[in-house]
Amino acid sequence: MAFWHAMDGTNAEALTKLVSDFNAQNTGKIEVKATYAGKYDDAITKYKAAIQSKSTPDVIQIYDIGTRFMIDAKQTIPMQAFIDRDKLDVSDLQPNITGYYSIDDKLNSMPFNTSMPVLYYNKSLFTKAGLDPEKPPQDLVAIRTAAEKLSKKAGGPADYGFGAAIYGWLLEQFIATDGKEYCDQGNGRDGKATKVQFDSPESVEVVKWWQTMVKDGLAANTGRDTKAAQAAFKSGQLAITLESTGQLGGFSKAAKEGGWELGAANYPHIKAGTEGGPIIGGASLWINGENHEDANKEAAWRFVKFLADKKSQAQWHIGTGYFPISKGALEEPSDVEYRKANPLFDVAVKQLENTKLSKATQGCLLGVMPQARKASEDGLEAALNGTDPQEAMTKAAESLKSQIDQYNSSVE
């Protein structure tokens, strides 16, 4: 049975171990052959070519923003079909995670590796700047106020109070925590989305705030490479950053080696007092049906169920730092132990549990979501380099119109 995935490094090691465990349990019946299909963008490109040549794998891992394409490609069997047929109890799955991959309460794919964004901060620099290290900022005004005490320009202990990558995912999160939708048609869940809304007043407010922070020397412009912002935070140049829970391990290690204390808090809101929460990120597993034998579909379903199981999810969580999709995984003794040793991870657990599922927090389903994310980065980057924020974001949003129309008409 063929399984394509997009995990490398430590994540690939943890996945290989799970595949070996499954194969050992199913000796003589099922053998999963796992193949690295490249990073997320490469994996979906390879999959599109495989559709043309009728050689799709039995199971494939596709990133969150490929969901609309995967539904429209009509190659896969929705997980809901297997769940309903087997009357499978899925109450153990985290509803805020399955929510992203569901339309009308029908689960299309099985979530696998899930991450959430959080605010990370350097508690030691907070103390040096005379700020309370137990009170991290939770909205834009508060981040600026803290940055004014933290930044070198204002006589603070850090080069910059704030810095994060020019990464479209982060902008998507601000829109969601404000309770707003990133694209129309109920975030592409009431029908195919026809436009993106990252040129809305809320989104532009974030971009303008970011632009002013950079201009005033309170935030670093580290560019689009997420690794550059991560490195600046690890080395103590930045006091506050925004990143995925997937970075917790790396940041903790840097703090230990550098002799400083790491803090983590919920993803910030645009304004204090708003109710929304962030959107999950990561990837999910899809079972291909077109041109696949029944025996392969059944084997694929058994493998997917195994990966979603609480024991597998606890092992995956501990091995990678990704969020478990199973509530039961958090009760597994090994997982309880892991979170005792890594108490900051509970910030993400509580944030996920406290986020109300809504169309805003479910995230936008758009056929050209990868291109939309890149366009929002074009807008944000232009603004950080001096363009008027509204003008930059409007131009970026309009640049997608023809791509969205073209995509929608190709899948009617």
Coordinates of C-alpha atoms in Angstrom, one line a residue:
M1 CA 0.0 0.0 0.0
A2 CA 1.5 3.3 -1.1
F3 CA 1.6 6.3 1.3
W4 CA 3.1 9.7 0.3
H5 CA 4.0 12.2 2.9
A6 CA 5.7 15.6 3.3
M7 CA 7.6 15.1 6.6
D8 CA 11.3 15.4 6.8
G9 CA 13.9 15.5 9.6
T10 CA 12.7 14.6 13.1
N11 CA 9.1 14.5 11.9
A12 CA 10.0 11.9 9.3
E13 CA 11.8 9.7 12.0
A14 CA 8.6 9.8 14.1
L15 CA 6.5 8.9 11.1
T16 CA 8.7 6.0 10.0
K17 CA 8.4 4.6 13.5
L18 CA 4.6 4.7 13.3
V19 CA 4.6 3.1 9.9
S20 CA 6.9 0.3 11.2
D21 CA 4.6 -0.3 14.2
F22 CA 1.6 -0.6 11.9
N23 CA 3.4 -3.0 9.5
A24 CA 4.5 -5.1 12.4
Q25 CA 0.9 -5.4 13.7
N26 CA -0.4 -6.3 10.2
T27 CA 2.4 -8.7 9.0
G28 CA 1.3 -10.8 6.1
K29 CA -1.8 -8.7 5.6
I30 CA -0.9 -5.1 4.9
E31 CA 2.5 -3.5 4.2
V32 CA 2.6 0.3 4.0
K33 CA 5.4 1.7 1.8
A34 CA 6.0 5.3 2.9
T35 CA 7.5 7.7 0.3
Y36 CA 8.7 11.3 1.0
A37 CA 7.0 13.3 -1.8
G38 CA 8.8 16.6 -1.0
K39 CA 7.7 19.6 1.0
Y40 CA 4.0 20.5 1.1
D41 CA 4.0 22.5 -2.2
D42 CA 6.0 19.8 -4.0
A43 CA 3.8 17.0 -2.7
I44 CA 0.6 18.6 -4.1
T45 CA 2.3 19.2 -7.4
K46 CA 3.5 15.6 -7.6
Y47 CA -0.1 14.5 -6.7
K48 CA -1.6 16.6 -9.5
A49 CA 0.8 14.8 -12.0
A50 CA -0.2 11.4 -10.5
I51 CA -3.9 12.2 -11.1
Q52 CA -3.0 12.8 -14.8
S53 CA -1.1 9.5 -15.0
K54 CA -3.7 7.6 -12.9
S55 CA -1.0 6.6 -10.4
T56 CA -2.1 8.3 -7.2
P57 CA -1.0 6.7 -3.9
D58 CA -3.5 4.9 -1.6
V59 CA -3.0 7.6 1.1
I60 CA -1.5 11.0 0.8
Q61 CA -0.7 13.7 3.3
I62 CA -1.7 17.2 2.0
Y63 CA -1.4 20.5 3.8
D64 CA -4.4 22.4 5.2
I65 CA -4.5 24.9 2.3
G66 CA -4.8 22.2 -0.3
T67 CA -8.2 21.1 1.1
R68 CA -10.4 22.8 -1.4
F69 CA -8.4 21.4 -4.3
M70 CA -8.5 17.9 -2.9
I71 CA -12.3 18.1 -2.6
D72 CA -12.7 19.5 -6.1
A73 CA -10.3 16.9 -7.7
K74 CA -12.9 14.2 -6.9
Q75 CA -10.2 11.5 -6.5
T76 CA -10.7 10.7 -2.8
I77 CA -13.3 8.9 -0.6
P78 CA -14.4 11.2 2.2
M79 CA -13.6 9.9 5.7
Q80 CA -17.2 10.4 6.6
A81 CA -18.2 7.6 4.2
F82 CA -16.0 5.1 6.2
I83 CA -17.1 6.5 9.5
D84 CA -20.8 6.3 8.7
R85 CA -20.4 2.8 7.2
D86 CA -18.6 1.4 10.3
K87 CA -20.7 3.5 12.7
L88 CA -17.3 4.6 14.1
D89 CA -17.4 6.6 17.3
V90 CA -15.3 9.7 16.5
S91 CA -16.1 11.7 19.7
D92 CA -12.4 11.3 20.7
L93 CA -11.3 13.6 17.9
Q94 CA -10.8 17.3 18.7
P95 CA -13.8 19.1 17.1
N96 CA -11.7 22.3 16.5
I97 CA -9.3 20.2 14.4
T98 CA -11.8 18.1 12.5
G99 CA -13.8 21.4 11.9
Y100 CA -11.2 22.7 9.5
Y101 CA -11.5 19.6 7.3
S102 CA -15.3 19.4 7.4
I103 CA -18.0 21.0 5.3
D104 CA -21.6 20.6 6.5
D105 CA -20.4 18.3 9.3
K106 CA -18.9 15.9 6.8
L107 CA -15.3 15.0 7.4
N108 CA -13.3 14.9 4.1
S109 CA -9.9 13.9 5.3
M110 CA -8.4 12.7 8.6
P111 CA -6.4 15.4 10.4
F112 CA -2.9 14.2 11.2
N113 CA -0.2 16.7 12.0
T114 CA -1.8 19.8 13.6
S115 CA -0.1 23.0 14.7
M116 CA -1.4 26.2 16.2
P117 CA 0.2 29.6 16.3
V118 CA 1.1 31.1 19.7
L119 CA 2.9 34.2 20.9
Y120 CA 6.4 33.4 22.2
Y121 CA 8.4 35.9 24.4
N122 CA 11.7 36.1 26.2
K123 CA 10.8 36.3 29.9
S124 CA 14.4 37.3 30.9
L125 CA 14.3 40.3 28.6
F126 CA 10.9 41.3 30.0
T127 CA 12.4 41.3 33.5
K128 CA 15.4 43.4 32.4
A129 CA 13.0 45.9 30.8
G130 CA 11.0 46.2 34.0
L131 CA 8.0 44.4 32.5
D132 CA 6.0 41.7 34.3
P133 CA 7.2 38.4 32.8
E134 CA 3.9 36.7 33.8
K135 CA 1.8 39.2 31.8
P136 CA 2.5 38.8 28.1
P137 CA 0.9 41.3 25.7
Q138 CA -2.4 39.9 24.1
D139 CA -3.3 42.6 21.6
L140 CA -1.5 45.0 19.2
V141 CA -1.5 48.0 21.5
A142 CA -0.1 46.0 24.3
I143 CA 2.7 44.5 22.1
R144 CA 3.7 48.0 21.1
T145 CA 3.7 49.2 24.7
A146 CA 5.9 46.3 25.7
A147 CA 8.2 46.9 22.6
E148 CA 8.7 50.5 23.6
K149 CA 10.4 49.3 26.8
L150 CA 12.1 46.3 25.3
S151 CA 13.7 47.8 22.2
K152 CA 17.3 49.1 22.1
K153 CA 16.0 52.3 20.4
A154 CA 14.1 53.2 23.6
G155 CA 17.0 52.1 25.8
G156 CA 15.7 48.5 26.3
P157 CA 17.6 45.2 26.5
A158 CA 16.6 43.7 23.1
D159 CA 17.6 44.9 19.6
Y160 CA 13.8 44.9 18.8
G161 CA 10.8 44.4 21.0
F162 CA 9.0 42.5 18.3
G163 CA 9.7 40.6 15.1
A164 CA 8.0 37.9 13.0
A165 CA 8.3 36.5 9.5
I166 CA 6.4 38.1 6.7
Y167 CA 4.2 35.0 6.6
G168 CA 0.6 35.0 5.3
W169 CA -0.4 32.4 7.9
L170 CA 0.1 35.0 10.6
L171 CA -2.2 37.5 8.9
E172 CA -4.9 34.8 8.5
Q173 CA -4.7 34.2 12.3
F174 CA -5.2 37.9 13.1
I175 CA -8.3 38.0 10.9
A176 CA -9.7 34.8 12.7
T177 CA -8.9 36.0 16.2
D178 CA -10.9 39.1 15.3
G179 CA -13.9 36.8 14.4
K180 CA -13.7 37.8 10.7
E181 CA -13.7 35.7 7.6
Y182 CA -10.7 35.6 5.2
C183 CA -12.7 34.9 2.1
D184 CA -16.4 35.3 1.1
Q185 CA -19.1 32.7 1.0
G186 CA -18.7 32.0 4.7
N187 CA -15.0 31.4 4.3
G188 CA -15.7 29.2 1.3
R189 CA -17.9 26.9 3.3
D190 CA -21.3 28.1 2.0
G191 CA -20.2 27.8 -1.6
K192 CA -17.0 28.4 -3.6
A193 CA -15.3 31.6 -2.4
T194 CA -15.0 34.3 -5.1
K195 CA -12.7 36.7 -3.4
V196 CA -10.3 37.2 -0.5
Q197 CA -10.9 39.8 2.2
F198 CA -7.4 40.5 3.5
D199 CA -7.8 44.1 2.3
S200 CA -10.6 44.6 4.9
P201 CA -10.2 47.3 7.6
E202 CA -9.2 44.8 10.3
S203 CA -6.5 43.2 8.2
V204 CA -5.2 46.6 7.1
E205 CA -5.1 47.7 10.7
V206 CA -2.6 44.8 11.5
V207 CA -0.5 45.7 8.4
K208 CA -0.4 49.4 9.4
W209 CA 0.5 48.6 13.0
W210 CA 3.4 46.3 11.7
Q211 CA 4.6 49.0 9.3
T212 CA 4.7 51.6 12.1
M213 CA 6.5 49.3 14.5
V214 CA 9.2 48.7 11.9
K215 CA 9.4 52.4 11.0
D216 CA 9.8 53.3 14.7
G217 CA 12.6 50.8 15.2
L218 CA 10.4 48.7 17.6
A219 CA 10.1 45.7 15.3
A220 CA 12.7 44.0 13.0
N221 CA 11.9 43.3 9.4
T222 CA 13.4 39.8 9.0
G223 CA 11.8 39.2 5.6
R224 CA 9.8 36.2 4.4
D225 CA 12.1 33.4 5.5
T226 CA 10.6 32.0 8.7
K227 CA 14.0 30.7 9.8
A228 CA 15.4 34.2 9.9
A229 CA 12.8 35.3 12.4
Q230 CA 13.2 32.1 14.4
A231 CA 17.0 32.6 14.6
A232 CA 16.6 36.3 15.7
F233 CA 14.3 35.2 18.5
K234 CA 16.5 32.3 19.6
S235 CA 19.6 34.6 19.8
G236 CA 17.8 37.2 21.9
Q237 CA 17.6 39.9 19.2
L238 CA 13.8 39.9 19.4
A239 CA 11.8 39.8 22.7
I240 CA 8.5 38.8 21.2
T241 CA 7.6 36.7 18.1
L242 CA 4.7 34.8 16.6
E243 CA 5.2 31.2 15.5
S244 CA 3.7 27.7 15.4
T245 CA 3.6 25.3 18.4
G246 CA 5.9 23.3 16.2
Q247 CA 8.7 25.7 17.2
L248 CA 8.4 25.0 20.9
G249 CA 11.1 22.4 21.0
G250 CA 13.6 24.5 19.1
F251 CA 12.9 27.6 21.2
S252 CA 13.1 25.7 24.5
K253 CA 16.5 24.3 23.5
A254 CA 17.8 27.7 22.5
A255 CA 16.6 29.2 25.8
K256 CA 18.3 26.4 27.8
E257 CA 21.5 26.9 25.9
G258 CA 21.4 30.7 26.0
G259 CA 20.5 30.8 29.7
W260 CA 17.2 32.7 29.3
E261 CA 13.6 31.8 30.1
L262 CA 11.0 31.2 27.4
G263 CA 7.4 32.2 27.7
A264 CA 4.3 31.3 25.6
A265 CA 0.9 32.8 25.4
N266 CA -2.3 32.8 23.3
Y267 CA -2.1 34.2 19.8
P268 CA -2.9 38.0 20.2
H269 CA -6.1 39.8 19.2
I270 CA -6.1 43.0 17.1
K271 CA -8.0 44.7 19.9
A272 CA -8.4 43.7 23.5
G273 CA -11.7 41.9 24.4
T274 CA -12.5 40.2 21.1
E275 CA -13.7 36.6 21.2
G276 CA -12.2 34.8 18.2
G277 CA -9.4 32.3 18.2
P278 CA -6.8 31.1 15.8
I279 CA -7.1 28.6 13.0
I280 CA -5.2 25.3 13.1
G281 CA -2.5 24.6 10.6
G282 CA -0.8 21.4 9.5
A283 CA -1.9 18.6 7.2
S284 CA -4.4 15.8 6.8
L285 CA -4.6 12.3 5.3
W286 CA -6.7 11.6 2.2
I287 CA -7.7 8.1 0.9
N288 CA -7.7 7.8 -2.9
G289 CA -10.6 6.0 -4.4
E290 CA -10.4 6.5 -8.2
N291 CA -8.5 3.7 -9.9
H292 CA -7.9 1.9 -6.5
E293 CA -8.9 -1.7 -5.6
D294 CA -11.3 -2.2 -2.8
A295 CA -8.7 -4.1 -0.8
N296 CA -6.4 -1.1 -1.0
K297 CA -9.1 1.3 0.1
E298 CA -9.8 -0.9 3.1
A299 CA -6.1 -1.2 4.0
A300 CA -5.8 2.6 3.7
W301 CA -8.7 3.1 6.1
R302 CA -7.1 0.7 8.6
F303 CA -3.9 2.7 8.4
V304 CA -5.6 6.0 8.8
K305 CA -7.5 4.8 11.8
F306 CA -4.2 3.5 13.3
L307 CA -2.6 7.0 12.9
A308 CA -5.6 8.7 14.4
D309 CA -5.7 6.4 17.4
K310 CA -4.9 7.9 20.9
K311 CA -1.7 5.8 21.4
S312 CA -0.3 6.7 18.0
Q313 CA -1.3 10.4 18.5
A314 CA 0.5 10.5 21.9
Q315 CA 3.6 9.0 20.3
W316 CA 3.4 11.5 17.4
H317 CA 2.9 14.5 19.7
I318 CA 5.8 13.6 21.9
G319 CA 8.1 12.8 18.9
T320 CA 7.3 16.0 17.0
G321 CA 5.6 18.6 19.1
Y322 CA 2.6 18.6 16.8
F323 CA -0.8 18.8 18.5
P324 CA -2.6 15.5 19.0
I325 CA -5.9 15.2 17.1
S326 CA -7.2 12.8 19.8
K327 CA -8.5 14.0 23.2
G328 CA -7.5 10.7 24.7
A329 CA -3.9 11.1 23.6
L330 CA -3.6 13.9 26.2
E331 CA -4.6 11.3 28.9
E332 CA -1.9 8.8 27.9
P333 CA 0.7 8.5 30.7
S334 CA 3.6 9.2 28.3
D335 CA 1.8 12.4 27.1
V336 CA 1.0 13.6 30.6
E337 CA 4.7 13.1 31.5
Y338 CA 5.8 15.0 28.3
R339 CA 3.6 18.0 29.1
K340 CA 4.8 18.1 32.7
A341 CA 8.3 18.4 31.3
N342 CA 7.1 20.9 28.7
P343 CA 4.4 23.0 30.6
L344 CA 4.4 25.7 27.9
F345 CA 2.7 23.2 25.5
D346 CA -0.5 23.4 27.7
V347 CA -0.9 27.0 26.5
A348 CA -1.8 25.6 23.1
V349 CA -4.0 22.9 24.5
K350 CA -6.1 25.4 26.4
Q351 CA -6.1 27.8 23.5
L352 CA -7.5 25.1 21.2
E353 CA -10.1 24.0 23.8
N354 CA -11.2 27.6 24.4
T355 CA -11.6 28.5 20.7
K356 CA -15.2 28.5 19.7
L357 CA -15.7 26.7 16.3
S358 CA -17.1 29.2 13.8
K359 CA -16.7 29.8 10.1
A360 CA -14.0 32.4 11.0
T361 CA -12.0 29.9 13.1
Q362 CA -12.6 27.0 10.7
G363 CA -10.4 28.9 8.1
C364 CA -10.9 29.7 4.5
L365 CA -11.3 27.0 1.8
L366 CA -10.1 28.4 -1.4
G367 CA -8.9 26.5 -4.5
V368 CA -6.0 28.9 -4.8
M369 CA -5.2 29.3 -1.1
P370 CA -1.4 28.8 -1.6
Q371 CA -1.4 31.7 -4.1
A372 CA -3.6 33.8 -1.7
R373 CA -1.1 33.3 1.1
K374 CA 1.7 34.4 -1.2
A375 CA -0.3 37.5 -2.4
S376 CA -0.9 38.6 1.2
E377 CA 2.8 38.4 1.8
D378 CA 3.4 40.5 -1.3
G379 CA 1.1 43.1 0.3
L380 CA 2.6 43.0 3.8
E381 CA 6.1 43.1 2.4
A382 CA 5.3 46.2 0.2
A383 CA 3.8 47.9 3.3
L384 CA 6.9 47.2 5.4
N385 CA 8.9 48.7 2.6
G386 CA 6.9 51.9 2.7
T387 CA 3.8 51.5 0.5
D388 CA 0.5 52.7 1.9
P389 CA -1.0 49.6 3.8
Q390 CA -4.5 49.9 2.3
E391 CA -3.1 50.4 -1.2
A392 CA -0.7 47.4 -0.8
M393 CA -3.4 45.0 0.5
T394 CA -6.0 46.1 -2.0
K395 CA -3.6 45.5 -4.9
A396 CA -2.6 42.1 -3.5
A397 CA -6.2 41.0 -3.1
E398 CA -7.2 42.2 -6.6
S399 CA -4.2 40.3 -8.1
L400 CA -6.0 37.1 -7.2
K401 CA -9.3 37.8 -8.8
S402 CA -8.5 36.2 -12.2
Q403 CA -6.8 33.1 -10.5
I404 CA -9.9 32.5 -8.3
D405 CA -12.3 32.9 -11.3
Q406 CA -10.2 30.6 -13.5
Y407 CA -10.0 28.0 -10.7
N408 CA -13.7 28.1 -10.0
S409 CA -14.7 27.8 -13.7
S410 CA -12.3 24.8 -14.1
V411 CA -14.0 22.8 -11.4
E412 CA -17.7 23.7 -12.0

